[in-house]
Amino acid sequence: MLVEVRNLSKAHASPGGGKPVEILRDLDFELDAGGTAAILGPSGSGKSTLLNILGALDFPDSGTVRVNGLVPSELRGRELVDFRRRSVGIIFQMHHLLPQCTVLENVLVPSLADRRQARLNADANAREMLDVLGLAHRLDHRPSELSGGERQRVAVARAMAGAPRLLLADEPTGALDRVSATQLAETLLELNRVRNVALLVVTHSRELAERMQQVWQLVDGKLVKVS
Ligand SMILES: Nc1ncnc2c1ncn2[C@@H]1O[C@H](COP(=O)(O)OP(=O)(O)OP(=O)(O)O)[C@@H](O)[C@H]1O
Ligand SMILES: [Mg+2]
């Protein structure tokens, strides 16, 4: 099992300083290595909150999360950085590319703190991944010079740069037209097939959801399997 979540609960502080609002409540979820799953759910139901926890950008209040044999909340310092780099890759709801950096630089950002040899490897990997994603001719462009679909592919390349076992994608096609959305879905599924990276995709698109092996719905703080 690549992802194992048991009794996960998470509350967010309410803006007025009142009682924290419970977003995820005793949530269970699992995903096999190389598997694919979609998460549907209304706005505000906690989908991004869950993805942030799986990516170790946020931590549970209670319950256990195990990804790739590791418990993110037990990791410290370098281990946590390595987890974020090599166990998971995240494609954010907004692409979050750095506007002042080129395409290649954006993909290399996560490796900036690496030692010299690792940085050289990262550079080669980044170029290869951008080539696979059809962006080899765009290495020196800035995000503002790219189409929405191209920007999202750069975000995919950045997420894949550390060769993660799990790719988390938060509404990856939300801002794209139909054709670009279909292309991006193809890209994600091909990475799943060829690189055996598991996919967990948050989406409002039924069409994208139905291409995943499992479909889950986030309701009342819990994940319910729809198919
Ligand atoms: N850092 C935070 N502090 C306080 N409240 C937060 C924080 N992050 C999210 N929330 C609240 O938690 C709830 C769930 O947010 P989340 O972003 O996980 O929803 P979502 O399902 O991803 O929604 P959407 O489909 O609109 O992206 C929302 O009510 C949101 O306002
Ligand atoms: Mg969200």
Coordinates of C-alpha atoms and ligand atoms in Angstrom, one line a residue:
M1 CA 0.0 0.0 0.0
L2 CA 1.5 3.3 -1.0
V3 CA -0.9 5.6 0.8
E4 CA -2.7 4.6 4.1
V5 CA -4.8 7.1 6.0
R6 CA -6.6 6.1 9.2
N7 CA -9.0 8.2 11.3
L8 CA -7.6 11.4 10.0
S9 CA -9.0 14.5 11.5
K10 CA -8.1 18.1 10.8
A11 CA -9.6 21.4 11.9
H12 CA -8.7 24.9 10.7
A13 CA -8.7 27.9 13.0
S14 CA -11.7 30.1 12.3
P15 CA -10.8 33.6 11.2
G16 CA -12.6 35.3 14.2
G17 CA -10.6 33.3 16.7
G18 CA -13.7 31.2 17.6
K19 CA -13.9 27.5 17.8
P20 CA -11.8 25.7 15.1
V21 CA -13.8 24.3 12.3
E22 CA -13.4 20.6 11.7
I23 CA -12.8 20.0 8.0
L24 CA -11.7 16.3 7.9
R25 CA -13.3 13.9 10.4
D26 CA -12.1 10.3 10.9
L27 CA -11.3 10.0 7.3
D28 CA -9.9 6.7 5.9
F29 CA -8.3 6.3 2.5
E30 CA -5.8 4.0 0.8
L31 CA -4.1 3.8 -2.6
D32 CA -1.9 1.1 -4.0
A33 CA 1.5 1.8 -5.5
G34 CA 0.9 2.8 -9.2
G35 CA -2.8 3.1 -8.6
T36 CA -5.0 6.0 -9.7
A37 CA -7.8 7.8 -7.8
A38 CA -10.0 10.8 -8.2
I39 CA -11.5 12.9 -5.4
L40 CA -14.7 14.8 -6.0
G41 CA -16.4 17.1 -3.6
P42 CA -18.0 20.5 -3.2
S43 CA -15.9 23.7 -2.8
G44 CA -14.8 24.0 0.8
S45 CA -15.2 20.3 1.6
G46 CA -11.5 19.9 2.4
K47 CA -10.0 18.4 -0.7
S48 CA -6.9 20.7 -0.8
T49 CA -6.6 20.3 2.9
L50 CA -6.3 16.6 2.4
L51 CA -3.8 16.9 -0.4
N52 CA -1.6 19.3 1.6
I53 CA -1.5 16.7 4.4
L54 CA -0.5 13.9 2.1
G55 CA 2.2 16.1 0.7
A56 CA 3.5 17.0 4.2
L57 CA 2.7 20.7 3.7
D58 CA 0.3 20.4 6.6
F59 CA -0.2 17.9 9.4
P60 CA -3.1 16.0 10.9
D61 CA -4.6 16.9 14.3
S62 CA -5.1 13.2 14.9
G63 CA -5.1 9.9 13.0
T64 CA -2.3 8.3 11.0
V65 CA -1.0 9.1 7.5
R66 CA 1.6 6.8 5.9
V67 CA 2.9 7.5 2.5
N68 CA 5.6 5.4 0.8
G69 CA 6.3 3.7 4.2
L70 CA 6.9 7.0 5.9
V71 CA 4.8 9.0 8.5
P72 CA 5.3 12.6 7.5
S73 CA 4.5 14.0 10.9
E74 CA 7.4 12.0 12.4
L75 CA 10.0 13.4 9.9
R76 CA 12.3 16.2 10.8
G77 CA 14.6 18.6 8.9
R78 CA 16.3 16.9 6.0
E79 CA 14.0 13.9 6.1
L80 CA 11.0 16.1 5.6
V81 CA 12.6 17.9 2.7
D82 CA 13.5 14.6 1.2
F83 CA 10.0 13.3 1.6
R84 CA 8.5 16.4 -0.1
R85 CA 11.1 16.0 -2.9
R86 CA 11.1 12.2 -3.5
S87 CA 8.0 10.6 -2.1
V88 CA 5.4 13.0 -3.4
G89 CA 5.0 15.6 -6.2
I90 CA 2.3 18.2 -6.0
I91 CA 0.5 20.0 -8.8
F92 CA -1.2 22.9 -7.0
Q93 CA -4.6 24.3 -7.6
M94 CA -3.0 27.5 -9.0
H95 CA 0.1 26.5 -10.9
H96 CA 2.3 28.5 -8.5
L97 CA 5.1 29.0 -11.0
L98 CA 7.6 31.7 -10.2
P99 CA 7.0 34.5 -12.8
Q100 CA 10.6 35.8 -12.8
C101 CA 12.1 32.3 -13.5
T102 CA 12.3 30.5 -16.8
V103 CA 10.6 27.2 -17.4
L104 CA 13.8 25.3 -16.7
E105 CA 14.5 27.3 -13.6
N106 CA 11.0 26.7 -12.3
V107 CA 11.5 22.9 -12.6
L108 CA 14.9 23.2 -10.9
V109 CA 13.7 25.2 -7.9
P110 CA 13.2 22.2 -5.6
S111 CA 16.8 21.1 -6.3
L112 CA 18.5 24.4 -5.5
A113 CA 19.6 23.3 -2.1
D114 CA 21.1 20.1 -3.4
R115 CA 24.8 19.5 -3.6
R116 CA 26.7 19.9 -6.9
Q117 CA 26.4 16.4 -8.3
A118 CA 22.8 16.1 -7.3
R119 CA 22.1 19.5 -9.0
L120 CA 23.7 18.3 -12.2
N121 CA 21.5 15.2 -12.1
A122 CA 18.5 17.4 -11.4
D123 CA 19.3 19.5 -14.4
A124 CA 19.4 16.5 -16.7
N125 CA 16.2 15.1 -15.2
A126 CA 14.4 18.4 -15.6
R127 CA 15.4 18.7 -19.3
E128 CA 14.3 15.1 -19.9
M129 CA 11.0 15.6 -18.2
L130 CA 10.3 18.9 -20.0
D131 CA 11.1 17.1 -23.3
V132 CA 8.7 14.3 -22.4
L133 CA 6.0 16.9 -21.7
G134 CA 6.6 18.6 -25.1
L135 CA 8.3 21.7 -23.6
A136 CA 11.9 21.2 -24.9
H137 CA 11.5 24.3 -27.0
R138 CA 10.2 26.4 -24.1
L139 CA 13.1 26.1 -21.6
D140 CA 14.0 29.8 -21.5
H141 CA 10.5 31.2 -21.6
R142 CA 8.8 32.8 -18.6
P143 CA 5.4 31.5 -17.4
S144 CA 3.7 34.6 -18.7
E145 CA 4.7 33.7 -22.2
L146 CA 3.1 30.2 -22.0
S147 CA -0.5 29.1 -22.6
G148 CA -2.5 27.8 -19.6
G149 CA -1.9 24.2 -20.8
E150 CA 1.8 24.7 -21.1
R151 CA 2.0 26.3 -17.7
Q152 CA 0.3 23.3 -16.2
R153 CA 2.7 21.0 -17.9
V154 CA 5.6 22.9 -16.4
A155 CA 3.9 22.4 -13.0
V156 CA 3.7 18.6 -13.8
A157 CA 7.4 18.6 -14.7
R158 CA 8.3 20.3 -11.5
A159 CA 6.2 17.8 -9.5
M160 CA 7.8 14.9 -11.3
A161 CA 11.4 16.2 -11.0
G162 CA 12.2 14.2 -7.9
A163 CA 10.8 11.0 -9.5
P164 CA 8.1 10.7 -6.8
R165 CA 6.0 7.5 -6.1
L166 CA 2.8 9.6 -5.7
L167 CA 1.6 12.6 -7.8
L168 CA -1.0 14.8 -6.1
A169 CA -2.9 17.0 -8.5
D170 CA -5.3 19.6 -7.2
E171 CA -7.8 20.6 -9.9
P172 CA -5.1 20.3 -12.6
T173 CA -7.5 20.9 -15.5
G174 CA -9.8 23.5 -13.7
A175 CA -8.5 26.5 -15.6
L176 CA -8.0 24.8 -19.0
D177 CA -10.2 24.6 -22.1
R178 CA -11.5 21.2 -23.1
V179 CA -8.8 20.3 -25.5
S180 CA -6.0 21.3 -23.1
A181 CA -7.8 19.5 -20.3
T182 CA -8.0 16.3 -22.2
Q183 CA -4.3 16.6 -23.2
L184 CA -3.3 17.1 -19.6
A185 CA -5.3 14.1 -18.5
E186 CA -3.5 12.0 -21.2
T187 CA -0.2 13.3 -19.9
L188 CA -0.9 12.3 -16.3
L189 CA -2.2 8.9 -17.3
E190 CA 0.9 8.3 -19.4
L191 CA 3.2 9.2 -16.6
N192 CA 1.2 6.8 -14.4
R193 CA 1.7 4.0 -17.0
V194 CA 5.3 4.6 -18.0
R195 CA 6.8 5.7 -14.7
N196 CA 4.4 3.8 -12.4
V197 CA 3.7 7.0 -10.3
A198 CA 0.4 6.7 -8.4
L199 CA -2.1 9.5 -9.2
L200 CA -4.4 11.2 -6.8
V201 CA -6.4 13.8 -8.6
V202 CA -8.8 16.3 -7.1
T203 CA -11.3 17.4 -9.8
H204 CA -14.7 18.8 -10.5
S205 CA -14.6 17.1 -13.9
R206 CA -16.6 13.9 -14.0
E207 CA -14.8 13.1 -17.3
L208 CA -11.4 13.2 -15.7
A209 CA -12.6 11.4 -12.6
E210 CA -13.9 8.5 -14.6
R211 CA -10.5 7.9 -16.2
M212 CA -9.1 7.0 -12.7
Q213 CA -9.4 3.4 -11.3
Q214 CA -11.2 4.7 -8.2
V215 CA -13.5 7.6 -7.6
W216 CA -14.0 9.0 -4.1
Q217 CA -16.3 11.7 -2.9
L218 CA -15.4 13.9 0.1
V219 CA -18.6 14.4 2.2
D220 CA -18.9 15.6 5.8
G221 CA -15.2 15.3 6.3
K222 CA -15.0 11.7 5.1
L223 CA -14.1 10.0 1.8
V224 CA -16.8 7.7 0.4
K225 CA -16.0 5.4 -2.5
V226 CA -18.2 6.1 -5.4
S227 CA -16.7 3.6 -7.9
Ligands
LIG1 N1 -5.2 27.7 6.4 C1 -6.5 27.8 6.6 N2 -6.9 28.4 7.7 C2 -8.3 28.5 8.0 N3 -9.2 27.9 7.3 C3 -8.8 27.2 6.2 C4 -7.4 27.1 5.8 N4 -7.4 26.4 4.7 C5 -8.6 26.1 4.3 N5 -9.5 26.5 5.2 C6 -10.9 26.3 5.2 O1 -11.2 24.9 5.3 C7 -12.2 24.5 4.4 C8 -11.7 23.5 3.4 O2 -10.8 24.2 2.5 P1 -10.1 23.5 1.3 O3 -9.3 24.4 0.6 O4 -9.5 22.2 1.7 O5 -11.4 23.1 0.4 P2 -11.5 22.5 -1.1 O6 -12.4 21.3 -1.0 O7 -10.2 22.3 -1.6 O8 -12.3 23.7 -1.9 P3 -12.2 24.2 -3.4 O9 -12.9 23.1 -4.2 O10 -12.8 25.5 -3.4 O11 -10.7 24.3 -3.7 C9 -12.7 25.8 3.8 O12 -13.9 26.2 4.5 C10 -11.6 26.8 4.0 O13 -12.1 28.1 4.1
MG2 MG -9.1 23.3 -3.2

